[in-house]
Amino acid sequence: MHSAFISDVIKLYFVLTPFFVLSMFLALTRHMAGAPRRHLAVRVSVAVFAISLVLYFFGELLFTAFGITLDAFRIGAGGLLFLSAISLVRDPAPEQTGESQGDISVVPLAIPITVGPATIGTLMIMGAGSHGFAERISGCLALLCATALVGAALYFSDIMERLLGTLGITILTKITGLILSALAAQIIFTGIRNFLIPS
């Protein structure tokens, strides 16, 4: 049980593409420093957790409403996740010009930067694949831990930037992309296998 929980935390952490999110957060908050940037990091974390929780719990209802099978969605979401992985490896942090206007905690930082289409698909798959009260609670706690880890990186973004530097963040983003590509392949292969060999 503990190993499955740790595995879920790690999986969700990388699905949220933390280093890409950190690089985008730094680019979008160049005009901010100190307390305002930390407050924004907290708002982003809360928004990401709330959005992810809704997708995790109600993804299966959406499957039923639209007549989509879980394995079909696995293949589609895996494809999106793979495209996200390619974008991280090829072009991890496009430059932002000018200062962002208004509250950017929900849009674009929570959606679509942190919880993009591929992340949405992965969360819906995990939620639909969880059965029983214990599994759902474990999934929620894993999601909370993963979100908290991403939020901590944003909260201490000033320190992270000084420690890692732009090159370091770029390298870590590319590594995240490689891990995501492997995760995407696993999701796609699981969907295809279940189509070909129904249980």
PDB file of C-alpha atoms in Angstrom:
ATOM      1  CA  MET A   1       0.000   0.000   0.000  1.00  0.00           C
ATOM      2  CA  HIS A   2       2.808   2.387   0.944  1.00  0.00           C
ATOM      3  CA  SER A   3       4.744   1.627  -2.244  1.00  0.00           C
ATOM      4  CA  ALA A   4       1.622   2.253  -4.354  1.00  0.00           C
ATOM      5  CA  PHE A   5       1.059   5.574  -2.580  1.00  0.00           C
ATOM      6  CA  ILE A   6       4.666   6.676  -3.143  1.00  0.00           C
ATOM      7  CA  SER A   7       4.411   5.580  -6.773  1.00  0.00           C
ATOM      8  CA  ASP A   8       1.240   7.684  -7.213  1.00  0.00           C
ATOM      9  CA  VAL A   9       2.913  10.729  -5.635  1.00  0.00           C
ATOM     10  CA  ILE A  10       5.917  10.452  -7.964  1.00  0.00           C
ATOM     11  CA  LYS A  11       3.710   9.859 -11.012  1.00  0.00           C
ATOM     12  CA  LEU A  12       1.459  12.839 -10.247  1.00  0.00           C
ATOM     13  CA  TYR A  13       4.460  15.033  -9.458  1.00  0.00           C
ATOM     14  CA  PHE A  14       5.993  14.475 -12.875  1.00  0.00           C
ATOM     15  CA  VAL A  15       2.609  14.706 -14.641  1.00  0.00           C
ATOM     16  CA  LEU A  16       2.330  18.237 -13.202  1.00  0.00           C
ATOM     17  CA  THR A  17       5.658  19.039 -14.970  1.00  0.00           C
ATOM     18  CA  PRO A  18       7.160  20.878 -11.965  1.00  0.00           C
ATOM     19  CA  PHE A  19      10.281  22.259 -13.599  1.00  0.00           C
ATOM     20  CA  PHE A  20       8.396  23.542 -16.613  1.00  0.00           C
ATOM     21  CA  VAL A  21       5.873  25.154 -14.247  1.00  0.00           C
ATOM     22  CA  LEU A  22       8.717  26.688 -12.237  1.00  0.00           C
ATOM     23  CA  SER A  23      10.360  28.128 -15.341  1.00  0.00           C
ATOM     24  CA  MET A  24       7.054  29.592 -16.545  1.00  0.00           C
ATOM     25  CA  PHE A  25       6.265  30.933 -13.064  1.00  0.00           C
ATOM     26  CA  LEU A  26       9.609  32.743 -12.986  1.00  0.00           C
ATOM     27  CA  ALA A  27       9.054  34.138 -16.497  1.00  0.00           C
ATOM     28  CA  LEU A  28       5.540  35.401 -15.678  1.00  0.00           C
ATOM     29  CA  THR A  29       6.518  36.960 -12.333  1.00  0.00           C
ATOM     30  CA  ARG A  30       9.666  38.848 -13.318  1.00  0.00           C
ATOM     31  CA  HIS A  31       8.007  42.067 -12.113  1.00  0.00           C
ATOM     32  CA  MET A  32       7.180  40.516  -8.712  1.00  0.00           C
ATOM     33  CA  ALA A  33       9.421  39.769  -5.751  1.00  0.00           C
ATOM     34  CA  GLY A  34       9.230  38.670  -2.143  1.00  0.00           C
ATOM     35  CA  ALA A  35       5.813  38.394  -0.468  1.00  0.00           C
ATOM     36  CA  PRO A  36       3.602  39.018  -3.563  1.00  0.00           C
ATOM     37  CA  ARG A  37       5.339  36.215  -5.471  1.00  0.00           C
ATOM     38  CA  ARG A  38       4.991  33.819  -2.519  1.00  0.00           C
ATOM     39  CA  HIS A  39       1.296  34.689  -2.113  1.00  0.00           C
ATOM     40  CA  LEU A  40       0.789  33.984  -5.799  1.00  0.00           C
ATOM     41  CA  ALA A  41       2.529  30.607  -5.405  1.00  0.00           C
ATOM     42  CA  VAL A  42       0.071  29.668  -2.621  1.00  0.00           C
ATOM     43  CA  ARG A  43      -2.936  30.675  -4.757  1.00  0.00           C
ATOM     44  CA  VAL A  44      -1.633  28.662  -7.695  1.00  0.00           C
ATOM     45  CA  SER A  45      -1.166  25.590  -5.483  1.00  0.00           C
ATOM     46  CA  VAL A  46      -4.699  25.828  -4.069  1.00  0.00           C
ATOM     47  CA  ALA A  47      -6.173  26.288  -7.556  1.00  0.00           C
ATOM     48  CA  VAL A  48      -4.228  23.334  -8.966  1.00  0.00           C
ATOM     49  CA  PHE A  49      -5.304  21.045  -6.114  1.00  0.00           C
ATOM     50  CA  ALA A  50      -8.982  22.061  -6.364  1.00  0.00           C
ATOM     51  CA  ILE A  51      -9.090  21.599 -10.141  1.00  0.00           C
ATOM     52  CA  SER A  52      -7.239  18.282  -9.979  1.00  0.00           C
ATOM     53  CA  LEU A  53      -9.527  16.992  -7.238  1.00  0.00           C
ATOM     54  CA  VAL A  54     -12.637  17.683  -9.344  1.00  0.00           C
ATOM     55  CA  LEU A  55     -11.104  15.884 -12.325  1.00  0.00           C
ATOM     56  CA  TYR A  56     -10.001  12.956 -10.166  1.00  0.00           C
ATOM     57  CA  PHE A  57     -13.427  12.404  -8.616  1.00  0.00           C
ATOM     58  CA  PHE A  58     -15.769  13.211 -11.500  1.00  0.00           C
ATOM     59  CA  GLY A  59     -13.773  11.983 -14.485  1.00  0.00           C
ATOM     60  CA  GLU A  60     -15.662   8.680 -14.521  1.00  0.00           C
ATOM     61  CA  LEU A  61     -18.991  10.522 -14.689  1.00  0.00           C
ATOM     62  CA  LEU A  62     -17.745  12.373 -17.759  1.00  0.00           C
ATOM     63  CA  PHE A  63     -16.798   9.035 -19.337  1.00  0.00           C
ATOM     64  CA  THR A  64     -20.337   7.762 -18.791  1.00  0.00           C
ATOM     65  CA  ALA A  65     -21.976  10.973 -20.014  1.00  0.00           C
ATOM     66  CA  PHE A  66     -20.051  10.983 -23.298  1.00  0.00           C
ATOM     67  CA  GLY A  67     -19.976   7.219 -23.803  1.00  0.00           C
ATOM     68  CA  ILE A  68     -16.180   7.067 -23.739  1.00  0.00           C
ATOM     69  CA  THR A  69     -14.422   3.899 -22.568  1.00  0.00           C
ATOM     70  CA  LEU A  70     -11.533   4.160 -20.117  1.00  0.00           C
ATOM     71  CA  ASP A  71      -9.118   2.478 -22.519  1.00  0.00           C
ATOM     72  CA  ALA A  72     -10.028   4.832 -25.380  1.00  0.00           C
ATOM     73  CA  PHE A  73      -9.322   7.741 -23.078  1.00  0.00           C
ATOM     74  CA  ARG A  74      -6.055   6.112 -21.972  1.00  0.00           C
ATOM     75  CA  ILE A  75      -4.845   6.097 -25.565  1.00  0.00           C
ATOM     76  CA  GLY A  76      -5.974   9.684 -26.204  1.00  0.00           C
ATOM     77  CA  ALA A  77      -4.565  11.050 -22.951  1.00  0.00           C
ATOM     78  CA  GLY A  78      -1.338   9.119 -23.463  1.00  0.00           C
ATOM     79  CA  GLY A  79      -0.969  10.743 -26.870  1.00  0.00           C
ATOM     80  CA  LEU A  80      -1.467  14.210 -25.374  1.00  0.00           C
ATOM     81  CA  LEU A  81       0.980  13.425 -22.592  1.00  0.00           C
ATOM     82  CA  PHE A  82       3.528  12.324 -25.177  1.00  0.00           C
ATOM     83  CA  LEU A  83       3.086  15.589 -27.098  1.00  0.00           C
ATOM     84  CA  SER A  84       3.600  17.509 -23.856  1.00  0.00           C
ATOM     85  CA  ALA A  85       6.776  15.515 -23.230  1.00  0.00           C
ATOM     86  CA  ILE A  86       8.067  16.387 -26.706  1.00  0.00           C
ATOM     87  CA  SER A  87       7.346  20.087 -26.136  1.00  0.00           C
ATOM     88  CA  LEU A  88       9.262  19.999 -22.845  1.00  0.00           C
ATOM     89  CA  VAL A  89      12.290  18.378 -24.445  1.00  0.00           C
ATOM     90  CA  ARG A  90      12.295  20.614 -27.529  1.00  0.00           C
ATOM     91  CA  ASP A  91      11.188  24.015 -26.191  1.00  0.00           C
ATOM     92  CA  PRO A  92      10.874  24.005 -22.393  1.00  0.00           C
ATOM     93  CA  ALA A  93      10.416  27.670 -21.537  1.00  0.00           C
ATOM     94  CA  PRO A  94       9.399  30.220 -24.153  1.00  0.00           C
ATOM     95  CA  GLU A  95      10.124  33.787 -23.200  1.00  0.00           C
ATOM     96  CA  GLN A  96       7.266  35.962 -22.023  1.00  0.00           C
ATOM     97  CA  THR A  97       7.256  39.580 -23.058  1.00  0.00           C
ATOM     98  CA  GLY A  98       5.784  42.360 -21.009  1.00  0.00           C
ATOM     99  CA  GLU A  99       4.169  42.211 -17.620  1.00  0.00           C
ATOM    100  CA  SER A 100       1.190  39.991 -16.983  1.00  0.00           C
ATOM    101  CA  GLN A 101      -1.986  41.833 -16.127  1.00  0.00           C
ATOM    102  CA  GLY A 102      -4.511  40.789 -13.495  1.00  0.00           C
ATOM    103  CA  ASP A 103      -4.593  37.639 -11.389  1.00  0.00           C
ATOM    104  CA  ILE A 104      -2.640  34.915 -13.166  1.00  0.00           C
ATOM    105  CA  SER A 105      -2.940  32.277 -10.416  1.00  0.00           C
ATOM    106  CA  VAL A 106      -5.784  30.339 -12.099  1.00  0.00           C
ATOM    107  CA  VAL A 107      -5.245  31.305 -15.743  1.00  0.00           C
ATOM    108  CA  PRO A 108      -2.681  30.729 -17.102  1.00  0.00           C
ATOM    109  CA  LEU A 109      -0.586  29.317 -14.221  1.00  0.00           C
ATOM    110  CA  ALA A 110      -3.035  26.712 -12.863  1.00  0.00           C
ATOM    111  CA  ILE A 111      -4.699  26.108 -16.261  1.00  0.00           C
ATOM    112  CA  PRO A 112      -3.244  25.370 -18.762  1.00  0.00           C
ATOM    113  CA  ILE A 113       0.407  25.618 -17.630  1.00  0.00           C
ATOM    114  CA  THR A 114       0.208  23.249 -14.636  1.00  0.00           C
ATOM    115  CA  VAL A 115      -3.014  21.362 -15.390  1.00  0.00           C
ATOM    116  CA  GLY A 116      -2.916  21.106 -19.157  1.00  0.00           C
ATOM    117  CA  PRO A 117      -4.835  18.730 -21.449  1.00  0.00           C
ATOM    118  CA  ALA A 118      -2.445  15.852 -20.856  1.00  0.00           C
ATOM    119  CA  THR A 119      -2.565  16.302 -17.078  1.00  0.00           C
ATOM    120  CA  ILE A 120      -6.362  16.453 -17.177  1.00  0.00           C
ATOM    121  CA  GLY A 121      -6.480  13.173 -19.078  1.00  0.00           C
ATOM    122  CA  THR A 122      -4.074  11.469 -16.682  1.00  0.00           C
ATOM    123  CA  LEU A 123      -6.038  12.591 -13.610  1.00  0.00           C
ATOM    124  CA  MET A 124      -9.311  11.385 -15.098  1.00  0.00           C
ATOM    125  CA  ILE A 125      -7.771   8.000 -15.897  1.00  0.00           C
ATOM    126  CA  MET A 126      -6.351   7.604 -12.389  1.00  0.00           C
ATOM    127  CA  GLY A 127      -9.650   8.590 -10.802  1.00  0.00           C
ATOM    128  CA  ALA A 128     -11.679   6.236 -12.988  1.00  0.00           C
ATOM    129  CA  GLY A 129      -9.255   3.410 -12.243  1.00  0.00           C
ATOM    130  CA  SER A 130      -9.523   3.866  -8.454  1.00  0.00           C
ATOM    131  CA  HIS A 131     -12.118   1.701  -6.740  1.00  0.00           C
ATOM    132  CA  GLY A 132     -13.182   1.758  -3.131  1.00  0.00           C
ATOM    133  CA  PHE A 133     -12.966   4.354  -0.395  1.00  0.00           C
ATOM    134  CA  ALA A 134      -9.384   3.509   0.621  1.00  0.00           C
ATOM    135  CA  GLU A 135      -8.034   3.868  -2.929  1.00  0.00           C
ATOM    136  CA  ARG A 136      -9.827   7.187  -3.442  1.00  0.00           C
ATOM    137  CA  ILE A 137      -8.474   8.599  -0.164  1.00  0.00           C
ATOM    138  CA  SER A 138      -4.977   7.368  -1.023  1.00  0.00           C
ATOM    139  CA  GLY A 139      -5.264   9.042  -4.432  1.00  0.00           C
ATOM    140  CA  CYS A 140      -6.396  12.325  -2.851  1.00  0.00           C
ATOM    141  CA  LEU A 141      -3.493  12.282  -0.414  1.00  0.00           C
ATOM    142  CA  ALA A 142      -1.058  11.496  -3.225  1.00  0.00           C
ATOM    143  CA  LEU A 143      -2.486  14.391  -5.214  1.00  0.00           C
ATOM    144  CA  LEU A 144      -2.173  16.682  -2.190  1.00  0.00           C
ATOM    145  CA  CYS A 145       1.471  15.681  -1.677  1.00  0.00           C
ATOM    146  CA  ALA A 146       2.352  16.130  -5.356  1.00  0.00           C
ATOM    147  CA  THR A 147       0.640  19.528  -5.483  1.00  0.00           C
ATOM    148  CA  ALA A 148       2.358  20.585  -2.254  1.00  0.00           C
ATOM    149  CA  LEU A 149       5.770  19.652  -3.705  1.00  0.00           C
ATOM    150  CA  VAL A 150       5.091  21.709  -6.832  1.00  0.00           C
ATOM    151  CA  GLY A 151       3.752  24.561  -4.683  1.00  0.00           C
ATOM    152  CA  ALA A 152       6.890  24.477  -2.507  1.00  0.00           C
ATOM    153  CA  ALA A 153       9.067  24.862  -5.600  1.00  0.00           C
ATOM    154  CA  LEU A 154       7.025  27.926  -6.631  1.00  0.00           C
ATOM    155  CA  TYR A 155       7.009  29.341  -3.077  1.00  0.00           C
ATOM    156  CA  PHE A 156      10.792  29.139  -2.911  1.00  0.00           C
ATOM    157  CA  SER A 157      11.257  30.043  -6.583  1.00  0.00           C
ATOM    158  CA  ASP A 158      13.750  32.809  -5.770  1.00  0.00           C
ATOM    159  CA  ILE A 159      15.998  30.319  -3.994  1.00  0.00           C
ATOM    160  CA  MET A 160      15.479  27.686  -6.687  1.00  0.00           C
ATOM    161  CA  GLU A 161      16.461  30.157  -9.384  1.00  0.00           C
ATOM    162  CA  ARG A 162      19.661  31.115  -7.547  1.00  0.00           C
ATOM    163  CA  LEU A 163      20.586  27.488  -6.856  1.00  0.00           C
ATOM    164  CA  LEU A 164      19.759  25.973 -10.229  1.00  0.00           C
ATOM    165  CA  GLY A 165      20.181  28.884 -12.593  1.00  0.00           C
ATOM    166  CA  THR A 166      18.412  29.114 -15.930  1.00  0.00           C
ATOM    167  CA  LEU A 167      20.495  26.300 -17.404  1.00  0.00           C
ATOM    168  CA  GLY A 168      19.781  23.997 -14.467  1.00  0.00           C
ATOM    169  CA  ILE A 169      16.013  24.540 -14.683  1.00  0.00           C
ATOM    170  CA  THR A 170      16.130  23.917 -18.443  1.00  0.00           C
ATOM    171  CA  ILE A 171      18.015  20.642 -17.969  1.00  0.00           C
ATOM    172  CA  LEU A 172      15.584  19.439 -15.293  1.00  0.00           C
ATOM    173  CA  THR A 173      12.647  20.346 -17.536  1.00  0.00           C
ATOM    174  CA  LYS A 174      14.083  18.189 -20.310  1.00  0.00           C
ATOM    175  CA  ILE A 175      14.556  15.281 -17.885  1.00  0.00           C
ATOM    176  CA  THR A 176      10.911  15.700 -16.844  1.00  0.00           C
ATOM    177  CA  GLY A 177       9.957  15.480 -20.524  1.00  0.00           C
ATOM    178  CA  LEU A 178      11.820  12.182 -20.909  1.00  0.00           C
ATOM    179  CA  ILE A 179      10.080  10.702 -17.843  1.00  0.00           C
ATOM    180  CA  LEU A 180       6.705  11.892 -19.128  1.00  0.00           C
ATOM    181  CA  SER A 181       7.332  10.257 -22.501  1.00  0.00           C
ATOM    182  CA  ALA A 182       7.899   6.905 -20.773  1.00  0.00           C
ATOM    183  CA  LEU A 183       4.749   7.383 -18.676  1.00  0.00           C
ATOM    184  CA  ALA A 184       2.775   8.273 -21.825  1.00  0.00           C
ATOM    185  CA  ALA A 185       4.005   5.137 -23.577  1.00  0.00           C
ATOM    186  CA  GLN A 186       2.907   3.009 -20.608  1.00  0.00           C
ATOM    187  CA  ILE A 187      -0.588   4.570 -20.611  1.00  0.00           C
ATOM    188  CA  ILE A 188      -0.986   4.057 -24.380  1.00  0.00           C
ATOM    189  CA  PHE A 189       0.260   0.453 -24.287  1.00  0.00           C
ATOM    190  CA  THR A 190      -2.128  -0.351 -21.417  1.00  0.00           C
ATOM    191  CA  GLY A 191      -5.069   1.007 -23.418  1.00  0.00           C
ATOM    192  CA  ILE A 192      -4.093  -0.886 -26.567  1.00  0.00           C
ATOM    193  CA  ARG A 193      -3.515  -4.124 -24.649  1.00  0.00           C
ATOM    194  CA  ASN A 194      -6.935  -3.905 -23.001  1.00  0.00           C
ATOM    195  CA  PHE A 195      -8.551  -3.285 -26.390  1.00  0.00           C
ATOM    196  CA  LEU A 196      -6.835  -6.295 -27.960  1.00  0.00           C
ATOM    197  CA  ILE A 197      -7.123  -8.567 -24.914  1.00  0.00           C
ATOM    198  CA  PRO A 198     -10.336  -7.612 -23.090  1.00  0.00           C
ATOM    199  CA  SER A 199     -10.522  -8.786 -19.489  1.00  0.00           C
TER     200      SER A 199
END
